[in-house]
Amino acid sequence: MNKLEVKNISKSFGDNHVLNDISIELNRGELVCLLGVSGGGKTTLFNIISGLLTPDKGQVLLDGNNITNQPGHISYMLQKDLLLPYRTIEDNAALPLLLKGVKKKEARMQVSPMFRQFGLEGTQKKYPAQLSGGMRQRAALLRTYMFSKDVALLDEPFSALDTITKSSMHKWYLNVMEKIQLSTLFITHDIDEAILISDRIYLLSGSPGEITGEIVIKEPKPRREDFNLTEEFLEYKRKILSLL
Amino acid sequence: MSEFPLLLENSVITLQEAFIGLLLGVSVGFCVAVLMDTFNALYKAFYPLLIITQTIPSVAIAPLLVLWFGYEMTPKIVLIVISTFFPVTVGLLDGFRSADKDAIGLLRSMGASRIQVFRYIKFPSALPQLFSGLRIAAAYSVVGAVISEWLGGFGGLGVYMTRVKKAFAFDKMFAVIFLISAISLALMALVGFAEKKCMPYRNTNEKEKKV
Ligand SMILES: Nc1ncnc2c1ncn2[C@@H]1O[C@H](COP(=O)(O)OP(=O)(O)OP(=O)(O)O)[C@@H](O)[C@H]1O
Ligand SMILES: [Mg+2]
C-alpha cells in the first residue's frame, strides 16, 4: 500500500483556480519531488496535505486512512525555516515533542543524540540568529524529523542557500536520508536538485496547477559523486525541460 | 534634612500605591488583551472604547474617585489601574497581531492547541511591545499615585507636596519633585532589567550586530 495518497485534489481561491484534480502517491521510504513554476500551487498543495487548508474536492490518505483537513499527522517544513528566535536550537528542535506534552528535560534528551547526525554539534544552546543559513535549515529539518519519522513535506528547504552550500547540503541530505528512511515529498523549482535527490519527480504546470508528467530516476542511491555531470543526468534534464 | 524620615515614610506610601496599582493594571491589561485577541467581536467592540478612556484626563476623574472610594488607598489604586492598563493592552494587542502567520501554521500542522499557539508564538512575539508598554505604565503609575494623593489623602508624596506648597517651602518642593523622578526612573530601570532577563536572545543579536 502507498504510504501517502493524494486523490483528485482541486482548490480555488475565489476566481483563482490554483489546483486542478491533482493525484500523487508516495511509497514508503521514497523521496519524491514536486517540480513546478513559481505560483503553480505547490505550497497550496502542501497546505492541503498537512491539513492546514481545506480542499474544494479530493482526499488525502495516510496508510489508507482519510486525514483530509486534519493537521497533526504529517511533518511539514514550510518555505521559511521558522525557527523561533526566542528559543535555543535545542528547544526549537524539541518543539514537536514539547507540543505533544513531553517534559522539557526529557525532550532535550531525545533530540540531543540527533545533533551529530544533522551536523549541528555544539549549537544546542545557541539562538537561531547565531547560526548560518545552512545550519538553520538543518535545524529546521531536525525539528521536522522530530515531529514524525514517517512522512515529511519539505517546501523548498534549500532554495534560500547559495549554490556551494546547497550542493554540500545535498550530499549531506542524501547521506542522512539513507539512514533515516523517511518518506518525503519535496518541493523545488530547481531541476538539477530534483534529479539529484529524487526517486521520482512529478511535474506540475501552472494556472491551473495540474500534474503534467512523472519521471522515475533509475540511478541507484547513494548517487555517484559526479552523477550531475553524466550523460544520463543531462538526458533526464532534457526530458523534464521538454515536459514543463 | 531634618525631614528626611518624614520624606521616606511618604515615599514608601506612594511607592506602595504605585506598585500595587501597576501590578493590578498590568494584570487587567493582560486579561483584556488576551480576551480581545481571542474574540474578534470583542476587539471590534472595545478597541474604540479603550481609546476613549484614554482621552479622559486623570486629573478630572481623581476627585470623583475620591468621592466614591474615600481618602484611603482604593481610589489611588483605581486611578493607577485605569491609567496603566492601557499601554499594556495596546502593546500586547499589537504584539499578538505581529506574530508570524506561517509560524502559527507550522504549529497548527504539528497539532498544537490554541493555548499552545499562544504560549509558543503569540505571547513571545508580543514581549518587546509588552515591555515598551510596561515602561510607560511604570512612569504613569508614579504620576498617578502622586496626583491622586494630591487631590485627597492622608499620606504619600502628593500629600506632602501640598503641605510644603502651603508653607512656601520651595527647597522641599524641589526635593520632592526630584524624588518622584528618581522613583519613576528606578521603576523603569526595573522593567528594563526584567526585559533583559526575559529576552536573552535579544542581547545575543545585538552583540552580533556590533561585531
Ligand atoms: N491563502 C490564499 N489566499 C488567496 N490566494 C492564495 C492563497 N495562497 C495562495 N494563493 C494563490 O495561489 C497561487 C499559488 O500559490 P502557491 O504559494 O501555492 O504557489 P507556489 O507554487 O508555492 O509558488 P512558489 O514557488 O513561488 O512558492 C498564487 O496565485 C497565490 O496568489
Ligand atoms: Mg511555495
Coordinates of C-alpha atoms and ligand atoms in Angstrom, one line a residue:
Chain A
M1 CA 0.0 0.0 0.0
N2 CA 1.1 3.6 -0.6
K3 CA 2.3 5.5 2.4
L4 CA 0.6 8.7 1.3
E5 CA -2.0 9.1 -1.3
V6 CA -3.4 12.4 -2.6
K7 CA -6.6 11.8 -4.6
N8 CA -8.1 14.3 -7.1
I9 CA -7.4 17.4 -5.1
S10 CA -8.9 20.7 -6.5
K11 CA -8.7 24.1 -4.9
S12 CA -9.7 27.6 -5.9
F13 CA -9.2 30.9 -4.1
G14 CA -12.2 32.9 -5.4
D15 CA -11.8 33.1 -9.2
N16 CA -8.2 31.9 -9.0
H17 CA -8.2 28.2 -9.9
V18 CA -5.0 27.1 -8.3
L19 CA -5.1 23.3 -8.3
N20 CA -7.0 21.0 -10.7
D21 CA -7.5 17.4 -10.0
I22 CA -4.1 16.6 -8.5
S23 CA -3.4 12.9 -7.7
I24 CA 0.0 11.8 -6.4
E25 CA 1.4 8.9 -4.4
L26 CA 4.3 8.4 -2.1
N27 CA 5.7 5.0 -1.2
R28 CA 7.4 4.1 2.0
G29 CA 11.0 5.4 2.2
E30 CA 10.7 7.2 -1.1
L31 CA 11.8 10.7 -1.9
V32 CA 9.5 12.3 -4.5
C33 CA 10.0 15.8 -5.9
L34 CA 7.2 18.2 -7.0
L35 CA 8.8 20.4 -9.6
G36 CA 7.0 23.4 -11.0
V37 CA 7.0 27.1 -11.7
S38 CA 6.6 29.7 -9.1
G39 CA 2.9 30.4 -8.3
G40 CA 1.9 27.0 -9.6
G41 CA 0.2 26.0 -6.4
K42 CA 2.9 23.8 -4.8
T43 CA 2.7 25.4 -1.4
T44 CA -1.1 25.3 -1.6
L45 CA -1.0 21.6 -2.2
F46 CA 1.3 21.1 0.8
N47 CA -1.0 23.2 3.0
I48 CA -3.8 20.9 2.0
I49 CA -1.9 17.7 2.6
S50 CA -0.8 18.9 6.0
G51 CA -4.4 19.7 6.9
L52 CA -4.0 23.5 7.2
L53 CA -6.2 24.2 4.2
T54 CA -9.5 22.5 3.1
P55 CA -9.6 21.3 -0.5
D56 CA -12.7 22.0 -2.6
K57 CA -12.5 18.4 -3.8
G58 CA -10.5 15.4 -3.2
Q59 CA -8.9 13.4 -0.3
V60 CA -5.6 12.9 1.5
L61 CA -4.9 9.3 2.7
L62 CA -2.2 8.3 5.1
D63 CA -1.7 4.5 5.3
G64 CA -5.2 4.3 3.8
N65 CA -6.8 6.5 6.4
N66 CA -8.6 9.7 5.4
I67 CA -6.7 12.6 7.0
T68 CA -8.1 15.4 4.8
N69 CA -8.4 18.5 6.8
Q70 CA -6.7 17.1 9.9
P71 CA -3.5 18.7 11.0
G72 CA -1.1 16.9 13.2
H73 CA -0.3 13.7 11.2
I74 CA 2.5 14.8 8.8
S75 CA 5.7 16.6 9.4
Y76 CA 5.7 19.9 7.4
M77 CA 8.7 22.1 6.9
L78 CA 7.4 25.4 5.4
Q79 CA 9.1 27.6 2.9
K80 CA 10.9 29.6 5.6
D81 CA 12.9 27.9 8.4
L82 CA 10.5 29.4 11.0
L83 CA 12.8 28.7 13.9
L84 CA 11.5 30.6 16.9
P85 CA 14.1 33.4 17.5
Y86 CA 13.5 33.4 21.3
R87 CA 14.3 29.7 21.8
T88 CA 17.6 27.9 21.6
I89 CA 18.3 25.4 18.8
E90 CA 17.8 22.5 21.1
D91 CA 14.4 23.8 22.2
N92 CA 13.4 24.6 18.6
A93 CA 14.3 21.0 17.6
A94 CA 12.4 19.7 20.6
L95 CA 9.3 21.8 19.9
P96 CA 7.2 19.0 18.4
L97 CA 7.9 16.9 21.5
L98 CA 7.0 19.7 23.8
L99 CA 3.7 20.2 21.9
K100 CA 3.0 16.5 22.5
G101 CA 3.3 17.1 26.2
V102 CA 6.8 15.6 26.7
K103 CA 8.6 17.3 29.6
K104 CA 11.3 19.7 28.7
K105 CA 14.2 17.7 30.1
E106 CA 13.1 14.5 28.5
A107 CA 12.5 16.3 25.2
R108 CA 16.0 17.7 25.2
M109 CA 17.4 14.3 25.9
Q110 CA 15.6 12.8 23.0
V111 CA 16.9 15.4 20.5
S112 CA 20.4 15.5 21.7
P113 CA 21.7 12.4 20.0
M114 CA 20.4 13.7 16.7
F115 CA 22.5 16.8 16.7
R116 CA 25.6 15.0 15.4
Q117 CA 23.7 13.3 12.6
F118 CA 22.3 16.7 11.5
G119 CA 25.7 18.4 11.7
L120 CA 24.6 20.7 14.5
E121 CA 27.0 19.7 17.3
G122 CA 27.7 22.5 19.7
T123 CA 24.7 24.6 18.7
Q124 CA 22.3 23.2 21.3
K125 CA 22.4 26.3 23.5
K126 CA 22.6 28.9 20.7
Y127 CA 19.8 31.0 19.3
P128 CA 18.8 30.8 15.6
A129 CA 20.2 34.3 14.9
Q130 CA 23.7 33.0 15.8
L131 CA 23.6 30.3 13.1
S132 CA 24.4 30.3 9.4
G133 CA 21.7 29.8 6.8
G134 CA 22.7 26.2 6.1
M135 CA 22.8 25.4 9.8
R136 CA 19.4 27.0 10.4
Q137 CA 18.0 24.9 7.6
R138 CA 19.4 21.7 9.1
A139 CA 17.9 22.7 12.5
A140 CA 14.5 23.1 10.8
L141 CA 14.9 19.7 9.2
L142 CA 15.8 18.2 12.5
R143 CA 12.6 19.7 14.0
T144 CA 10.6 18.3 11.1
Y145 CA 12.1 14.9 11.7
M146 CA 11.4 15.0 15.4
F147 CA 7.7 15.5 14.7
S148 CA 7.3 12.3 12.8
K149 CA 9.8 9.8 11.4
D150 CA 7.2 8.7 9.0
V151 CA 6.2 11.2 6.3
A152 CA 7.6 14.7 5.7
L153 CA 6.7 17.5 3.4
L154 CA 9.6 19.8 2.6
D155 CA 8.8 23.1 0.9
E156 CA 11.9 24.3 -0.9
P157 CA 14.2 23.6 2.1
F158 CA 17.3 24.7 0.3
S159 CA 16.2 27.4 -2.0
A160 CA 17.5 30.2 0.2
L161 CA 21.0 28.9 0.2
D162 CA 23.9 29.8 -2.2
T163 CA 24.9 27.1 -4.7
I164 CA 28.0 25.9 -2.9
T165 CA 26.2 25.5 0.5
K166 CA 23.3 24.0 -1.4
S167 CA 25.4 21.3 -3.0
S168 CA 27.1 20.3 0.2
M169 CA 23.6 20.2 1.8
H170 CA 22.5 17.8 -0.9
K171 CA 25.4 15.5 -0.2
W172 CA 24.7 15.6 3.5
Y173 CA 21.0 15.2 3.0
L174 CA 21.2 12.1 0.7
N175 CA 23.6 10.7 3.3
V176 CA 21.2 11.2 6.2
M177 CA 18.2 10.0 4.1
E178 CA 20.0 6.7 3.6
K179 CA 20.0 6.3 7.4
I180 CA 16.6 7.6 8.5
Q181 CA 14.3 6.1 5.8
L182 CA 11.8 9.0 5.9
S183 CA 9.1 9.1 3.1
T184 CA 9.5 12.6 1.7
L185 CA 7.6 14.9 -0.6
F186 CA 9.9 17.7 -1.6
I187 CA 9.1 20.9 -3.4
T188 CA 11.6 22.6 -5.6
H189 CA 11.9 24.7 -8.8
D190 CA 15.5 23.7 -9.2
I191 CA 15.6 20.9 -11.9
D192 CA 19.2 19.8 -11.0
E193 CA 18.2 19.5 -7.4
A194 CA 15.2 17.4 -8.3
I195 CA 17.2 14.9 -10.5
L196 CA 20.0 14.7 -8.0
I197 CA 18.0 13.7 -4.9
S198 CA 14.7 12.1 -6.0
D199 CA 13.5 8.6 -6.7
R200 CA 10.6 10.1 -8.7
I201 CA 9.6 13.5 -10.0
Y202 CA 6.1 14.9 -10.6
L203 CA 5.9 17.9 -12.9
L204 CA 3.3 20.5 -12.0
S205 CA 2.3 23.1 -14.6
G206 CA 0.8 26.4 -13.5
S207 CA -2.7 28.0 -13.8
P208 CA -4.5 25.9 -13.1
G209 CA -1.9 23.5 -11.5
E210 CA -2.0 20.1 -13.0
I211 CA 0.4 17.1 -13.0
T212 CA 1.8 17.1 -16.5
G213 CA 4.4 14.4 -16.2
E214 CA 6.0 11.8 -13.9
I215 CA 9.7 10.8 -14.2
V216 CA 11.4 8.0 -12.5
I217 CA 15.1 8.5 -11.8
K218 CA 16.6 5.0 -12.1
E219 CA 20.1 5.9 -10.9
P220 CA 20.7 3.8 -7.8
K221 CA 21.2 5.5 -4.4
P222 CA 23.5 6.6 -3.0
R223 CA 24.2 8.5 -6.2
R224 CA 27.6 8.6 -7.7
E225 CA 29.8 11.5 -6.8
D226 CA 29.7 13.0 -10.3
F227 CA 26.2 12.0 -11.2
N228 CA 25.2 15.5 -12.1
L229 CA 27.9 15.6 -14.8
T230 CA 26.9 12.4 -16.6
E231 CA 25.1 12.0 -19.9
E232 CA 22.2 10.3 -18.1
F233 CA 21.7 13.3 -15.9
L234 CA 21.5 15.6 -19.0
E235 CA 19.1 13.2 -20.6
Y236 CA 16.7 13.5 -17.6
K237 CA 17.1 17.2 -17.7
R238 CA 16.2 17.4 -21.4
K239 CA 13.2 15.3 -20.8
I240 CA 12.0 17.5 -17.9
L241 CA 12.5 20.7 -19.9
S242 CA 10.5 19.3 -22.8
L243 CA 7.6 18.5 -20.5
L244 CA 7.5 21.7 -18.5
Chain B
M1 CA 17.4 67.4 56.0
S2 CA 15.6 67.1 59.3
E3 CA 12.5 66.0 57.5
F4 CA 14.2 63.0 55.9
P5 CA 12.3 60.3 57.9
L6 CA 9.1 62.0 57.0
L7 CA 10.0 62.1 53.3
L8 CA 11.0 58.4 53.4
E9 CA 7.7 57.5 55.1
N10 CA 5.7 59.3 52.5
S11 CA 7.7 57.8 49.6
V12 CA 7.0 54.3 50.9
I13 CA 3.3 55.0 50.8
T14 CA 3.5 56.4 47.3
L15 CA 5.7 53.5 46.1
Q16 CA 3.3 51.0 47.6
E17 CA 0.3 52.5 45.8
A18 CA 2.3 52.7 42.6
F19 CA 3.4 49.1 42.8
I20 CA 0.1 47.6 43.7
G21 CA -1.6 49.8 41.1
L22 CA 0.9 48.8 38.4
L23 CA 0.6 45.1 39.2
L24 CA -3.2 45.2 39.1
G25 CA -3.1 47.4 36.0
V26 CA -0.8 45.1 34.2
S27 CA -2.9 42.1 35.1
V28 CA -6.1 43.8 33.9
G29 CA -4.3 44.9 30.8
F30 CA -3.1 41.4 30.1
C31 CA -6.5 39.8 30.6
V32 CA -8.2 42.5 28.4
A33 CA -5.6 42.0 25.7
V34 CA -6.0 38.2 25.7
L35 CA -9.8 38.4 25.6
M36 CA -9.8 41.0 22.8
D37 CA -7.3 38.9 20.8
T38 CA -9.2 35.7 21.2
F39 CA -12.6 37.1 20.4
N40 CA -12.5 39.3 17.3
A41 CA -16.0 40.7 18.2
L42 CA -14.7 42.0 21.5
Y43 CA -11.8 43.6 19.7
K44 CA -14.0 45.4 17.3
A45 CA -16.5 46.5 20.0
F46 CA -14.0 47.6 22.7
Y47 CA -11.0 49.0 20.9
P48 CA -12.6 52.4 20.2
L49 CA -13.9 52.4 23.8
L50 CA -10.4 51.7 25.0
I51 CA -9.1 54.8 23.2
I52 CA -11.9 57.0 24.6
T53 CA -11.0 56.0 28.2
Q54 CA -7.5 57.5 27.5
T55 CA -8.8 60.9 26.4
I56 CA -10.3 61.5 29.8
P57 CA -7.7 63.4 31.9
S58 CA -6.9 61.6 35.1
V59 CA -6.8 64.9 37.0
A60 CA -10.5 65.1 36.2
I61 CA -11.6 61.7 37.4
A62 CA -9.4 61.6 40.5
P63 CA -11.8 63.8 42.6
L64 CA -14.7 61.6 41.5
L65 CA -12.8 58.5 42.7
V66 CA -12.2 60.2 46.0
L67 CA -15.9 60.9 46.3
W68 CA -16.7 57.3 45.6
F69 CA -13.9 55.4 47.4
G70 CA -12.9 57.8 50.2
Y71 CA -9.4 59.0 51.2
E72 CA -7.8 55.6 51.7
M73 CA -5.8 53.7 49.2
T74 CA -8.6 52.4 47.0
P75 CA -9.2 55.5 44.8
K76 CA -5.4 55.8 44.2
I77 CA -5.1 52.2 43.1
V78 CA -8.2 52.5 40.9
L79 CA -6.7 55.6 39.2
I80 CA -3.4 53.9 38.6
V81 CA -5.1 50.8 37.2
I82 CA -7.1 53.0 34.8
S83 CA -4.0 54.8 33.5
T84 CA -1.6 51.8 33.4
F85 CA -3.7 49.0 31.8
F86 CA -4.0 50.9 28.5
P87 CA -0.4 51.0 27.4
V88 CA -0.1 47.3 28.3
T89 CA -3.2 46.3 26.5
V90 CA -2.4 48.2 23.3
G91 CA 1.2 46.9 23.3
L92 CA 0.1 43.3 23.8
L93 CA -2.6 43.6 21.1
D94 CA -0.1 44.9 18.6
G95 CA 2.3 42.3 19.6
F96 CA -0.2 39.4 19.3
R97 CA -1.1 40.7 15.8
S98 CA 2.6 40.9 14.8
A99 CA 3.0 37.1 15.3
D100 CA 4.2 35.3 12.2
K101 CA 1.2 33.7 10.5
D102 CA 3.4 31.0 9.0
A103 CA 4.9 30.1 12.4
I104 CA 1.3 29.7 13.6
G105 CA 0.6 27.5 10.6
L106 CA 3.7 25.4 11.4
L107 CA 2.5 24.8 15.0
R108 CA -1.0 24.0 13.8
S109 CA 0.4 21.5 11.4
M110 CA 2.0 19.8 14.4
G111 CA -1.4 19.6 16.0
A112 CA -0.9 22.5 18.5
S113 CA -3.9 23.7 20.5
R114 CA -4.9 27.4 20.7
I115 CA -3.2 27.7 24.1
Q116 CA 0.0 26.2 22.8
V117 CA 0.0 28.6 19.8
F118 CA -0.4 31.4 22.4
R119 CA 2.3 30.2 24.6
Y120 CA 4.9 29.3 21.9
I121 CA 4.2 32.0 19.3
K122 CA 1.8 34.8 20.2
F123 CA 3.0 35.7 23.7
P124 CA 6.7 35.6 23.0
S125 CA 6.2 37.6 19.8
A126 CA 4.5 40.3 21.9
L127 CA 7.2 40.5 24.5
P128 CA 9.0 43.5 23.0
Q129 CA 5.8 45.5 22.7
L130 CA 4.7 44.4 26.2
F131 CA 7.9 45.8 27.7
S132 CA 7.6 49.1 25.8
G133 CA 4.1 49.3 27.3
L134 CA 5.3 48.4 30.7
R135 CA 7.9 51.1 30.7
I136 CA 5.2 53.7 30.0
A137 CA 2.9 52.2 32.6
A138 CA 5.6 52.3 35.2
A139 CA 6.0 56.1 34.7
Y140 CA 2.2 56.6 34.7
S141 CA 1.9 54.6 38.0
V142 CA 4.0 57.0 40.0
V143 CA 2.5 60.1 38.5
G144 CA -1.0 58.7 39.0
A145 CA -0.2 58.0 42.7
V146 CA 1.0 61.5 43.3
I147 CA -1.9 63.2 41.5
S148 CA -4.5 61.2 43.4
E149 CA -2.8 61.9 46.7
W150 CA -2.7 65.5 45.8
L151 CA -6.5 65.5 45.5
G152 CA -7.2 63.9 48.8
G153 CA -5.4 61.5 51.1
F154 CA -3.7 61.1 54.4
G155 CA -0.2 60.3 53.3
G156 CA 2.2 60.0 50.4
L157 CA 4.4 62.3 48.4
G158 CA 1.4 64.1 46.9
V159 CA 0.0 65.0 50.3
Y160 CA 3.5 66.0 51.5
M161 CA 3.8 68.2 48.4
T162 CA 0.5 70.1 49.1
R163 CA 1.7 70.6 52.6
V164 CA 5.1 72.1 51.8
K165 CA 3.5 74.2 49.0
K166 CA 1.2 75.8 51.5
A167 CA 4.3 76.6 53.6
F168 CA 6.1 78.1 50.6
A169 CA 9.0 75.7 51.3
F170 CA 10.4 75.7 47.8
D171 CA 13.5 73.8 48.6
K172 CA 11.4 70.9 50.0
M173 CA 9.2 71.2 46.9
F174 CA 12.2 70.6 44.6
A175 CA 13.4 67.8 46.8
V176 CA 10.0 66.0 46.4
I177 CA 10.0 66.6 42.6
F178 CA 13.5 65.2 42.4
L179 CA 12.4 62.2 44.5
I180 CA 9.4 61.5 42.3
S181 CA 11.5 61.5 39.2
A182 CA 14.0 59.2 40.9
I183 CA 11.3 56.7 41.8
S184 CA 9.9 56.7 38.3
L185 CA 13.4 56.1 36.8
A186 CA 14.0 53.3 39.3
L187 CA 10.8 51.6 38.3
M188 CA 11.7 51.9 34.6
A189 CA 15.1 50.5 35.3
L190 CA 13.5 47.6 37.0
V191 CA 11.3 47.0 33.9
G192 CA 14.5 47.2 31.7
F193 CA 16.2 44.7 33.9
A194 CA 13.2 42.3 33.6
E195 CA 13.2 42.8 29.9
K196 CA 16.9 41.8 29.6
K197 CA 16.2 38.7 31.7
C198 CA 13.1 37.7 29.7
M199 CA 14.7 38.1 26.3
P200 CA 18.2 36.9 26.4
Y201 CA 18.1 36.1 22.7
R202 CA 17.9 39.9 22.0
N203 CA 21.2 40.5 23.7
T204 CA 22.9 37.9 21.6
N205 CA 21.5 39.6 18.5
E206 CA 22.9 42.9 19.4
K207 CA 26.3 41.6 20.2
E208 CA 26.5 40.0 16.8
K209 CA 25.5 43.2 15.1
K210 CA 28.3 45.2 16.8
V211 CA 31.0 42.7 15.9
Ligands
LIG1 N1 -4.4 32.0 1.2 C1 -4.5 32.4 0.0 N2 -5.5 33.2 -0.4 C2 -5.6 33.5 -1.7 N3 -4.8 33.2 -2.7 C3 -3.8 32.3 -2.4 C4 -3.6 31.9 -1.0 N4 -2.5 31.1 -1.0 C5 -2.0 31.0 -2.3 N5 -2.8 31.8 -3.1 C6 -2.6 31.9 -4.6 O1 -2.4 30.6 -5.1 C7 -1.4 30.6 -6.1 C8 -0.4 29.5 -5.8 O2 0.4 29.9 -4.7 P1 1.4 28.9 -4.1 O3 2.0 29.6 -2.9 O4 0.8 27.6 -3.8 O5 2.5 28.8 -5.2 P2 3.9 28.0 -5.2 O6 3.9 27.0 -6.3 O7 4.2 27.5 -3.9 O8 4.9 29.2 -5.6 P3 6.4 29.5 -5.1 O9 7.3 28.5 -5.9 O10 6.6 30.9 -5.5 O11 6.5 29.2 -3.7 C9 -0.9 32.0 -6.2 O12 -1.6 32.6 -7.3 C10 -1.3 32.7 -4.9 O13 -1.6 34.0 -5.1
MG2 MG 5.6 28.0 -2.4

